[in-house]
Amino acid sequence: MVRKTLFCIIALMLMFGASFTVAQDSELSLRALAERDNFYVGAAVYTTHLNDPIHVETLAREFNMLTPEQQAKHCELEARQGQFDFRGFDRLVAFAEEHNMAIHGHALVWHSCTPQWVENGDYTRDEAIGLLRDSIMTIVGRYKGRIPIWDVVNEGITDSGAALRDTPWRRLIGDDYIELAFQFAHEADPDALLFYNDYGTEGINPKSDAVYELVSDFVARGIPIHGVGLQSHFTIGGFDANQIARNVERLGELGLQVQFTEVDIRHSGEATDNILQRQAGDYYRLMDVCLANDACTAFITWGVTDKYTWLRGANLGFYNNPSVQPLLFDDNYQPKPAYFAALDSLARKVGETPVLSDDELTAMIGGTAQTVEIPPQIGRAH
C-alpha cells in the first residue's frame, strides 16, 4: 500500500500542466518493470550530463526517478546570501518533467555544502533560524507541487551514532535545527514527502540505531517526516542483506518509507569478469531486499554510467581507483552484469519471464556476504 500510494501521489503531481515524452515501454527496461510494481528506479544526474545524447537516452529509457547530484544543494543554489541561482536545477526539473520522471530533491541541509556566509556568519540563534527558514522556504517553495520528495537533512549523525554531527547550523541554532528544517520544508510544501538521508545506516548498527531513535522521536512528536534514505555506498561483499532487511522492516513499522538513495558498489583494481559477476550478485541482493518490503519505494543509483562516477574523483582521500566500475552501465553505456541482475530481480517480482536462468542466478549470488565497516568519509563527496 505504501508503494502504491507514493506512486499515485507522484503520478498526480506530474499530470498537471505538462506534455511528456514517455520512455519506451515496448522493450524490457528497469523503468518498464518498476512501473508495473508502482516502484521507482532512479539515478543521480549532473546538469552537464544532459549534453550527452546517449546519457539522455539511457536515463529516460531506464529510470523513472531523478536525483540532482549537486544542483539542489544549498551551497550551489545560494552561494551569496539572498542571491539564488536556479538555472542548473531548473534544467534538471524540466528534463524530468519532459520525460515523466519523479524528482528526489537532494539535499536541503548538508554540512559539507553549507554556504560560506553561513559558516562564517556571526548570527544569533533567532537570526540563524530565520536564515534557515528563508532558504528552505525559497527552495522548496519554488518547486511546490513539482518535486514530491526532499532529503531535508543529509548526514546529520556522527559515524559512531553517539551524537549529532557538529555542523554549522547546529552550532548556530542547536540540536533542534534538524526538526526545524523538517517543519520549514513541510510549511513550504505540505504535500511533499520529507526524508532523512545518511550513509553507514543500511544494516543494524549503532549509527542506524541512532537514526531509528531520531525518526521514532519525530514520528511520536508529530514532526513531519515521511521516510529514511539509506545511501548504500558499498564495496563488493560489503553488506549483510538480512541486516538491511531487518532495518527496512523496523523503519517501515514506524509508517515511514525507505529508499536506497545513492547505490554504487565499488571494488579494488581492474573490473575483471569475476569482480563484475560478484558485483552483480550484490546488486541483485540489494534490489531484492527493497522489493521484498512494501515500505521500500525506490532504488536510486549514484549515477547512470561508470564514466561519470564520483568514485573516480581525484580528491577522494579514502579511495583511489580511477578505473572503478561501480554502476549499472559501463563507460560506453553498455549494460553490465549488474544491470541484468537488477532487471532479473524486478522481472521476477512482477511475474515476468526471468532475465537470468536459475543456474546463472545461483552462480551470481552464491557465497556468503561479509559485513564490512564503511569508511567514515564515504558520504562526504555528495
PDB file of N, CA and C in Angstrom, residues 34-119:
ATOM      1  N   ALA A  34       9.683  -1.618 -13.265  1.00  0.00           N
ATOM      2  CA  ALA A  34       9.431  -0.939 -11.993  1.00  0.00           C
ATOM      3  C   ALA A  34       8.040  -0.322 -11.961  1.00  0.00           C
ATOM      4  N   GLU A  35       7.634   0.272 -13.050  1.00  0.00           N
ATOM      5  CA  GLU A  35       6.330   0.937 -13.070  1.00  0.00           C
ATOM      6  C   GLU A  35       5.186  -0.059 -12.959  1.00  0.00           C
ATOM      7  N   ARG A  36       5.422  -1.290 -13.345  1.00  0.00           N
ATOM      8  CA  ARG A  36       4.405  -2.333 -13.159  1.00  0.00           C
ATOM      9  C   ARG A  36       4.245  -2.691 -11.691  1.00  0.00           C
ATOM     10  N   ASP A  37       5.227  -2.342 -10.872  1.00  0.00           N
ATOM     11  CA  ASP A  37       5.167  -2.636  -9.437  1.00  0.00           C
ATOM     12  C   ASP A  37       4.986  -1.373  -8.601  1.00  0.00           C
ATOM     13  N   ASN A  38       4.587  -0.259  -9.252  1.00  0.00           N
ATOM     14  CA  ASN A  38       4.454   1.017  -8.534  1.00  0.00           C
ATOM     15  C   ASN A  38       5.729   1.353  -7.760  1.00  0.00           C
ATOM     16  N   PHE A  39       6.833   1.217  -8.425  1.00  0.00           N
ATOM     17  CA  PHE A  39       8.151   1.320  -7.812  1.00  0.00           C
ATOM     18  C   PHE A  39       8.993   2.311  -8.615  1.00  0.00           C
ATOM     19  N   TYR A  40      10.049   2.831  -7.982  1.00  0.00           N
ATOM     20  CA  TYR A  40      10.916   3.791  -8.659  1.00  0.00           C
ATOM     21  C   TYR A  40      12.345   3.284  -8.726  1.00  0.00           C
ATOM     22  N   VAL A  41      12.914   3.362  -9.923  1.00  0.00           N
ATOM     23  CA  VAL A  41      14.347   3.177 -10.117  1.00  0.00           C
ATOM     24  C   VAL A  41      14.886   4.528 -10.579  1.00  0.00           C
ATOM     25  N   GLY A  42      15.888   5.007  -9.872  1.00  0.00           N
ATOM     26  CA  GLY A  42      16.365   6.355 -10.155  1.00  0.00           C
ATOM     27  C   GLY A  42      17.862   6.401 -10.354  1.00  0.00           C
ATOM     28  N   ALA A  43      18.333   7.591 -10.723  1.00  0.00           N
ATOM     29  CA  ALA A  43      19.764   7.812 -10.891  1.00  0.00           C
ATOM     30  C   ALA A  43      20.079   9.266 -10.582  1.00  0.00           C
ATOM     31  N   ALA A  44      21.260   9.494 -10.013  1.00  0.00           N
ATOM     32  CA  ALA A  44      21.738  10.850  -9.787  1.00  0.00           C
ATOM     33  C   ALA A  44      22.269  11.409 -11.093  1.00  0.00           C
ATOM     34  N   VAL A  45      21.981  12.693 -11.322  1.00  0.00           N
ATOM     35  CA  VAL A  45      22.342  13.318 -12.599  1.00  0.00           C
ATOM     36  C   VAL A  45      22.922  14.702 -12.336  1.00  0.00           C
ATOM     37  N   TYR A  46      23.963  15.030 -13.066  1.00  0.00           N
ATOM     38  CA  TYR A  46      24.527  16.381 -13.056  1.00  0.00           C
ATOM     39  C   TYR A  46      24.080  17.066 -14.348  1.00  0.00           C
ATOM     40  N   THR A  47      23.850  18.355 -14.307  1.00  0.00           N
ATOM     41  CA  THR A  47      23.287  19.054 -15.449  1.00  0.00           C
ATOM     42  C   THR A  47      24.079  18.831 -16.736  1.00  0.00           C
ATOM     43  N   THR A  48      25.400  18.835 -16.646  1.00  0.00           N
ATOM     44  CA  THR A  48      26.220  18.678 -17.850  1.00  0.00           C
ATOM     45  C   THR A  48      26.013  17.320 -18.519  1.00  0.00           C
ATOM     46  N   HIS A  49      25.538  16.326 -17.755  1.00  0.00           N
ATOM     47  CA  HIS A  49      25.280  15.018 -18.347  1.00  0.00           C
ATOM     48  C   HIS A  49      24.201  15.101 -19.429  1.00  0.00           C
ATOM     49  N   LEU A  50      23.345  16.106 -19.329  1.00  0.00           N
ATOM     50  CA  LEU A  50      22.261  16.246 -20.299  1.00  0.00           C
ATOM     51  C   LEU A  50      22.761  16.716 -21.657  1.00  0.00           C
ATOM     52  N   ASN A  51      24.035  17.077 -21.735  1.00  0.00           N
ATOM     53  CA  ASN A  51      24.619  17.453 -23.028  1.00  0.00           C
ATOM     54  C   ASN A  51      25.011  16.233 -23.855  1.00  0.00           C
ATOM     55  N   ASP A  52      24.953  15.063 -23.243  1.00  0.00           N
ATOM     56  CA  ASP A  52      25.356  13.820 -23.901  1.00  0.00           C
ATOM     57  C   ASP A  52      24.102  13.070 -24.356  1.00  0.00           C
ATOM     58  N   PRO A  53      23.846  12.983 -25.669  1.00  0.00           N
ATOM     59  CA  PRO A  53      22.611  12.340 -26.161  1.00  0.00           C
ATOM     60  C   PRO A  53      22.451  10.894 -25.695  1.00  0.00           C
ATOM     61  N   ILE A  54      23.549  10.150 -25.599  1.00  0.00           N
ATOM     62  CA  ILE A  54      23.444   8.757 -25.158  1.00  0.00           C
ATOM     63  C   ILE A  54      23.049   8.701 -23.687  1.00  0.00           C
ATOM     64  N   HIS A  55      23.606   9.624 -22.896  1.00  0.00           N
ATOM     65  CA  HIS A  55      23.241   9.689 -21.481  1.00  0.00           C
ATOM     66  C   HIS A  55      21.746   9.985 -21.339  1.00  0.00           C
ATOM     67  N   VAL A  56      21.277  10.950 -22.099  1.00  0.00           N
ATOM     68  CA  VAL A  56      19.865  11.343 -22.055  1.00  0.00           C
ATOM     69  C   VAL A  56      18.972  10.163 -22.428  1.00  0.00           C
ATOM     70  N   GLU A  57      19.332   9.464 -23.497  1.00  0.00           N
ATOM     71  CA  GLU A  57      18.507   8.347 -23.956  1.00  0.00           C
ATOM     72  C   GLU A  57      18.471   7.226 -22.926  1.00  0.00           C
ATOM     73  N   THR A  58      19.632   6.911 -22.342  1.00  0.00           N
ATOM     74  CA  THR A  58      19.700   5.845 -21.346  1.00  0.00           C
ATOM     75  C   THR A  58      18.923   6.225 -20.089  1.00  0.00           C
ATOM     76  N   LEU A  59      19.102   7.445 -19.648  1.00  0.00           N
ATOM     77  CA  LEU A  59      18.417   7.926 -18.453  1.00  0.00           C
ATOM     78  C   LEU A  59      16.904   7.855 -18.614  1.00  0.00           C
ATOM     79  N   ALA A  60      16.405   8.361 -19.722  1.00  0.00           N
ATOM     80  CA  ALA A  60      14.957   8.398 -19.936  1.00  0.00           C
ATOM     81  C   ALA A  60      14.371   7.003 -20.134  1.00  0.00           C
ATOM     82  N   ARG A  61      15.128   6.111 -20.749  1.00  0.00           N
ATOM     83  CA  ARG A  61      14.619   4.757 -21.009  1.00  0.00           C
ATOM     84  C   ARG A  61      14.580   3.895 -19.755  1.00  0.00           C
ATOM     85  N   GLU A  62      15.620   4.013 -18.925  1.00  0.00           N
ATOM     86  CA  GLU A  62      15.794   3.049 -17.838  1.00  0.00           C
ATOM     87  C   GLU A  62      15.306   3.522 -16.475  1.00  0.00           C
ATOM     88  N   PHE A  63      15.132   4.824 -16.279  1.00  0.00           N
ATOM     89  CA  PHE A  63      14.846   5.338 -14.945  1.00  0.00           C
ATOM     90  C   PHE A  63      13.582   6.204 -14.946  1.00  0.00           C
ATOM     91  N   ASN A  64      12.823   6.111 -13.864  1.00  0.00           N
ATOM     92  CA  ASN A  64      11.641   6.961 -13.723  1.00  0.00           C
ATOM     93  C   ASN A  64      11.745   7.900 -12.518  1.00  0.00           C
ATOM     94  N   MET A  65      12.956   8.022 -11.977  1.00  0.00           N
ATOM     95  CA  MET A  65      13.209   8.985 -10.898  1.00  0.00           C
ATOM     96  C   MET A  65      14.594   9.584 -11.110  1.00  0.00           C
ATOM     97  N   LEU A  66      14.728  10.845 -10.794  1.00  0.00           N
ATOM     98  CA  LEU A  66      15.984  11.580 -10.983  1.00  0.00           C
ATOM     99  C   LEU A  66      16.349  12.282  -9.685  1.00  0.00           C
ATOM    100  N   THR A  67      17.614  12.161  -9.293  1.00  0.00           N
ATOM    101  CA  THR A  67      18.142  12.898  -8.148  1.00  0.00           C
ATOM    102  C   THR A  67      19.186  13.893  -8.635  1.00  0.00           C
ATOM    103  N   PRO A  68      19.028  15.182  -8.350  1.00  0.00           N
ATOM    104  CA  PRO A  68      20.090  16.140  -8.707  1.00  0.00           C
ATOM    105  C   PRO A  68      21.360  15.809  -7.925  1.00  0.00           C
ATOM    106  N   GLU A  69      22.442  15.583  -8.633  1.00  0.00           N
ATOM    107  CA  GLU A  69      23.680  15.183  -7.958  1.00  0.00           C
ATOM    108  C   GLU A  69      24.270  16.329  -7.144  1.00  0.00           C
ATOM    109  N   GLN A  70      24.178  17.546  -7.654  1.00  0.00           N
ATOM    110  CA  GLN A  70      24.741  18.690  -6.943  1.00  0.00           C
ATOM    111  C   GLN A  70      23.810  19.906  -6.926  1.00  0.00           C
ATOM    112  N   GLN A  71      23.043  20.102  -7.989  1.00  0.00           N
ATOM    113  CA  GLN A  71      22.413  21.407  -8.211  1.00  0.00           C
ATOM    114  C   GLN A  71      21.289  21.779  -7.263  1.00  0.00           C
ATOM    115  N   ALA A  72      20.856  20.876  -6.388  1.00  0.00           N
ATOM    116  CA  ALA A  72      19.790  21.211  -5.445  1.00  0.00           C
ATOM    117  C   ALA A  72      20.319  21.528  -4.049  1.00  0.00           C
ATOM    118  N   LYS A  73      21.636  21.527  -3.886  1.00  0.00           N
ATOM    119  CA  LYS A  73      22.219  21.747  -2.566  1.00  0.00           C
ATOM    120  C   LYS A  73      22.346  23.228  -2.266  1.00  0.00           C
ATOM    121  N   HIS A  74      22.272  23.562  -0.997  1.00  0.00           N
ATOM    122  CA  HIS A  74      22.197  24.952  -0.582  1.00  0.00           C
ATOM    123  C   HIS A  74      23.397  25.772  -1.055  1.00  0.00           C
ATOM    124  N   CYS A  75      24.617  25.208  -0.916  1.00  0.00           N
ATOM    125  CA  CYS A  75      25.789  25.982  -1.310  1.00  0.00           C
ATOM    126  C   CYS A  75      25.830  26.228  -2.811  1.00  0.00           C
ATOM    127  N   GLU A  76      25.174  25.372  -3.589  1.00  0.00           N
ATOM    128  CA  GLU A  76      25.107  25.554  -5.038  1.00  0.00           C
ATOM    129  C   GLU A  76      24.058  26.601  -5.405  1.00  0.00           C
ATOM    130  N   LEU A  77      22.971  26.621  -4.662  1.00  0.00           N
ATOM    131  CA  LEU A  77      21.842  27.491  -5.012  1.00  0.00           C
ATOM    132  C   LEU A  77      21.978  28.908  -4.451  1.00  0.00           C
ATOM    133  N   GLU A  78      22.610  29.057  -3.286  1.00  0.00           N
ATOM    134  CA  GLU A  78      22.685  30.369  -2.637  1.00  0.00           C
ATOM    135  C   GLU A  78      24.116  30.617  -2.149  1.00  0.00           C
ATOM    136  N   ALA A  79      25.039  30.669  -3.087  1.00  0.00           N
ATOM    137  CA  ALA A  79      26.435  30.902  -2.712  1.00  0.00           C
ATOM    138  C   ALA A  79      26.608  32.265  -2.062  1.00  0.00           C
ATOM    139  N   ARG A  80      25.793  33.211  -2.463  1.00  0.00           N
ATOM    140  CA  ARG A  80      25.770  34.536  -1.837  1.00  0.00           C
ATOM    141  C   ARG A  80      24.413  34.746  -1.182  1.00  0.00           C
ATOM    142  N   GLN A  81      24.429  35.259   0.018  1.00  0.00           N
ATOM    143  CA  GLN A  81      23.205  35.381   0.782  1.00  0.00           C
ATOM    144  C   GLN A  81      22.140  36.151   0.009  1.00  0.00           C
ATOM    145  N   GLY A  82      20.983  35.509  -0.124  1.00  0.00           N
ATOM    146  CA  GLY A  82      19.849  36.142  -0.775  1.00  0.00           C
ATOM    147  C   GLY A  82      19.893  36.136  -2.285  1.00  0.00           C
ATOM    148  N   GLN A  83      20.967  35.593  -2.883  1.00  0.00           N
ATOM    149  CA  GLN A  83      21.097  35.558  -4.342  1.00  0.00           C
ATOM    150  C   GLN A  83      21.064  34.095  -4.802  1.00  0.00           C
ATOM    151  N   PHE A  84      19.914  33.671  -5.239  1.00  0.00           N
ATOM    152  CA  PHE A  84      19.718  32.279  -5.638  1.00  0.00           C
ATOM    153  C   PHE A  84      19.966  32.113  -7.137  1.00  0.00           C
ATOM    154  N   ASP A  85      20.586  31.003  -7.486  1.00  0.00           N
ATOM    155  CA  ASP A  85      20.824  30.663  -8.887  1.00  0.00           C
ATOM    156  C   ASP A  85      20.202  29.290  -9.148  1.00  0.00           C
ATOM    157  N   PHE A  86      19.060  29.279  -9.795  1.00  0.00           N
ATOM    158  CA  PHE A  86      18.319  28.042 -10.026  1.00  0.00           C
ATOM    159  C   PHE A  86      18.500  27.503 -11.453  1.00  0.00           C
ATOM    160  N   ARG A  87      19.401  28.049 -12.227  1.00  0.00           N
ATOM    161  CA  ARG A  87      19.479  27.683 -13.636  1.00  0.00           C
ATOM    162  C   ARG A  87      19.767  26.196 -13.849  1.00  0.00           C
ATOM    163  N   GLY A  88      20.759  25.659 -13.153  1.00  0.00           N
ATOM    164  CA  GLY A  88      21.083  24.246 -13.321  1.00  0.00           C
ATOM    165  C   GLY A  88      19.974  23.347 -12.809  1.00  0.00           C
ATOM    166  N   PHE A  89      19.439  23.679 -11.653  1.00  0.00           N
ATOM    167  CA  PHE A  89      18.365  22.887 -11.058  1.00  0.00           C
ATOM    168  C   PHE A  89      17.122  22.930 -11.947  1.00  0.00           C
ATOM    169  N   ASP A  90      16.783  24.110 -12.447  1.00  0.00           N
ATOM    170  CA  ASP A  90      15.610  24.239 -13.319  1.00  0.00           C
ATOM    171  C   ASP A  90      15.733  23.346 -14.547  1.00  0.00           C
ATOM    172  N   ARG A  91      16.937  23.241 -15.083  1.00  0.00           N
ATOM    173  CA  ARG A  91      17.131  22.414 -16.272  1.00  0.00           C
ATOM    174  C   ARG A  91      16.878  20.939 -15.961  1.00  0.00           C
ATOM    175  N   LEU A  92      17.327  20.479 -14.803  1.00  0.00           N
ATOM    176  CA  LEU A  92      17.077  19.098 -14.411  1.00  0.00           C
ATOM    177  C   LEU A  92      15.593  18.851 -14.178  1.00  0.00           C
ATOM    178  N   VAL A  93      14.928  19.796 -13.529  1.00  0.00           N
ATOM    179  CA  VAL A  93      13.495  19.652 -13.282  1.00  0.00           C
ATOM    180  C   VAL A  93      12.729  19.609 -14.604  1.00  0.00           C
ATOM    181  N   ALA A  94      13.101  20.480 -15.524  1.00  0.00           N
ATOM    182  CA  ALA A  94      12.433  20.498 -16.832  1.00  0.00           C
ATOM    183  C   ALA A  94      12.629  19.172 -17.563  1.00  0.00           C
ATOM    184  N   PHE A  95      13.848  18.620 -17.489  1.00  0.00           N
ATOM    185  CA  PHE A  95      14.113  17.332 -18.136  1.00  0.00           C
ATOM    186  C   PHE A  95      13.245  16.243 -17.520  1.00  0.00           C
ATOM    187  N   ALA A  96      13.193  16.213 -16.194  1.00  0.00           N
ATOM    188  CA  ALA A  96      12.406  15.189 -15.519  1.00  0.00           C
ATOM    189  C   ALA A  96      10.933  15.297 -15.904  1.00  0.00           C
ATOM    190  N   GLU A  97      10.426  16.488 -15.943  1.00  0.00           N
ATOM    191  CA  GLU A  97       9.019  16.663 -16.298  1.00  0.00           C
ATOM    192  C   GLU A  97       8.757  16.282 -17.748  1.00  0.00           C
ATOM    193  N   GLU A  98       9.685  16.609 -18.620  1.00  0.00           N
ATOM    194  CA  GLU A  98       9.523  16.258 -20.038  1.00  0.00           C
ATOM    195  C   GLU A  98       9.459  14.750 -20.232  1.00  0.00           C
ATOM    196  N   HIS A  99      10.198  14.017 -19.386  1.00  0.00           N
ATOM    197  CA  HIS A  99      10.267  12.565 -19.532  1.00  0.00           C
ATOM    198  C   HIS A  99       9.469  11.826 -18.461  1.00  0.00           C
ATOM    199  N   ASN A 100       8.564  12.529 -17.820  1.00  0.00           N
ATOM    200  CA  ASN A 100       7.649  11.911 -16.855  1.00  0.00           C
ATOM    201  C   ASN A 100       8.394  11.158 -15.753  1.00  0.00           C
ATOM    202  N   MET A 101       9.426  11.801 -15.230  1.00  0.00           N
ATOM    203  CA  MET A 101      10.218  11.230 -14.158  1.00  0.00           C
ATOM    204  C   MET A 101       9.937  11.982 -12.861  1.00  0.00           C
ATOM    205  N   ALA A 102       9.846  11.259 -11.765  1.00  0.00           N
ATOM    206  CA  ALA A 102       9.753  11.900 -10.459  1.00  0.00           C
ATOM    207  C   ALA A 102      11.127  12.444 -10.072  1.00  0.00           C
ATOM    208  N   ILE A 103      11.144  13.417  -9.160  1.00  0.00           N
ATOM    209  CA  ILE A 103      12.391  14.028  -8.701  1.00  0.00           C
ATOM    210  C   ILE A 103      12.540  13.799  -7.208  1.00  0.00           C
ATOM    211  N   HIS A 104      13.703  13.290  -6.823  1.00  0.00           N
ATOM    212  CA  HIS A 104      14.050  13.159  -5.404  1.00  0.00           C
ATOM    213  C   HIS A 104      15.015  14.296  -5.093  1.00  0.00           C
ATOM    214  N   GLY A 105      14.518  15.359  -4.476  1.00  0.00           N
ATOM    215  CA  GLY A 105      15.336  16.535  -4.188  1.00  0.00           C
ATOM    216  C   GLY A 105      16.400  16.239  -3.149  1.00  0.00           C
ATOM    217  N   HIS A 106      17.641  16.636  -3.448  1.00  0.00           N
ATOM    218  CA  HIS A 106      18.771  16.293  -2.567  1.00  0.00           C
ATOM    219  C   HIS A 106      19.783  17.435  -2.576  1.00  0.00           C
ATOM    220  N   ALA A 107      20.127  18.021  -1.477  1.00  0.00           N
ATOM    221  CA  ALA A 107      19.577  17.905  -0.140  1.00  0.00           C
ATOM    222  C   ALA A 107      19.526  19.335   0.414  1.00  0.00           C
ATOM    223  N   LEU A 108      18.509  19.619   1.217  1.00  0.00           N
ATOM    224  CA  LEU A 108      18.315  20.984   1.704  1.00  0.00           C
ATOM    225  C   LEU A 108      19.364  21.400   2.739  1.00  0.00           C
ATOM    226  N   VAL A 109      19.750  20.486   3.613  1.00  0.00           N
ATOM    227  CA  VAL A 109      20.727  20.798   4.659  1.00  0.00           C
ATOM    228  C   VAL A 109      21.789  19.700   4.679  1.00  0.00           C
ATOM    229  N   TRP A 110      23.022  20.088   4.411  1.00  0.00           N
ATOM    230  CA  TRP A 110      24.150  19.150   4.452  1.00  0.00           C
ATOM    231  C   TRP A 110      25.385  19.913   4.887  1.00  0.00           C
ATOM    232  N   HIS A 111      26.071  19.384   5.890  1.00  0.00           N
ATOM    233  CA  HIS A 111      27.198  20.108   6.476  1.00  0.00           C
ATOM    234  C   HIS A 111      28.312  20.376   5.477  1.00  0.00           C
ATOM    235  N   SER A 112      28.472  19.487   4.483  1.00  0.00           N
ATOM    236  CA  SER A 112      29.548  19.665   3.517  1.00  0.00           C
ATOM    237  C   SER A 112      29.185  20.588   2.362  1.00  0.00           C
ATOM    238  N   CYS A 113      27.967  21.083   2.337  1.00  0.00           N
ATOM    239  CA  CYS A 113      27.574  22.040   1.305  1.00  0.00           C
ATOM    240  C   CYS A 113      26.760  23.166   1.945  1.00  0.00           C
ATOM    241  N   THR A 114      27.311  23.714   3.007  1.00  0.00           N
ATOM    242  CA  THR A 114      26.728  24.885   3.652  1.00  0.00           C
ATOM    243  C   THR A 114      27.424  26.123   3.093  1.00  0.00           C
ATOM    244  N   PRO A 115      26.679  27.138   2.669  1.00  0.00           N
ATOM    245  CA  PRO A 115      27.329  28.341   2.115  1.00  0.00           C
ATOM    246  C   PRO A 115      28.313  28.959   3.094  1.00  0.00           C
ATOM    247  N   GLN A 116      29.377  29.532   2.561  1.00  0.00           N
ATOM    248  CA  GLN A 116      30.391  30.159   3.398  1.00  0.00           C
ATOM    249  C   GLN A 116      29.816  31.278   4.248  1.00  0.00           C
ATOM    250  N   TRP A 117      28.820  31.978   3.726  1.00  0.00           N
ATOM    251  CA  TRP A 117      28.255  33.088   4.506  1.00  0.00           C
ATOM    252  C   TRP A 117      27.509  32.582   5.739  1.00  0.00           C
ATOM    253  N   VAL A 118      27.086  31.322   5.722  1.00  0.00           N
ATOM    254  CA  VAL A 118      26.506  30.716   6.922  1.00  0.00           C
ATOM    255  C   VAL A 118      27.632  30.255   7.842  1.00  0.00           C
ATOM    256  N   GLU A 119      28.606  29.545   7.273  1.00  0.00           N
ATOM    257  CA  GLU A 119      29.724  29.016   8.074  1.00  0.00           C
ATOM    258  C   GLU A 119      30.461  30.114   8.816  1.00  0.00           C
TER     259      GLU A 119
END
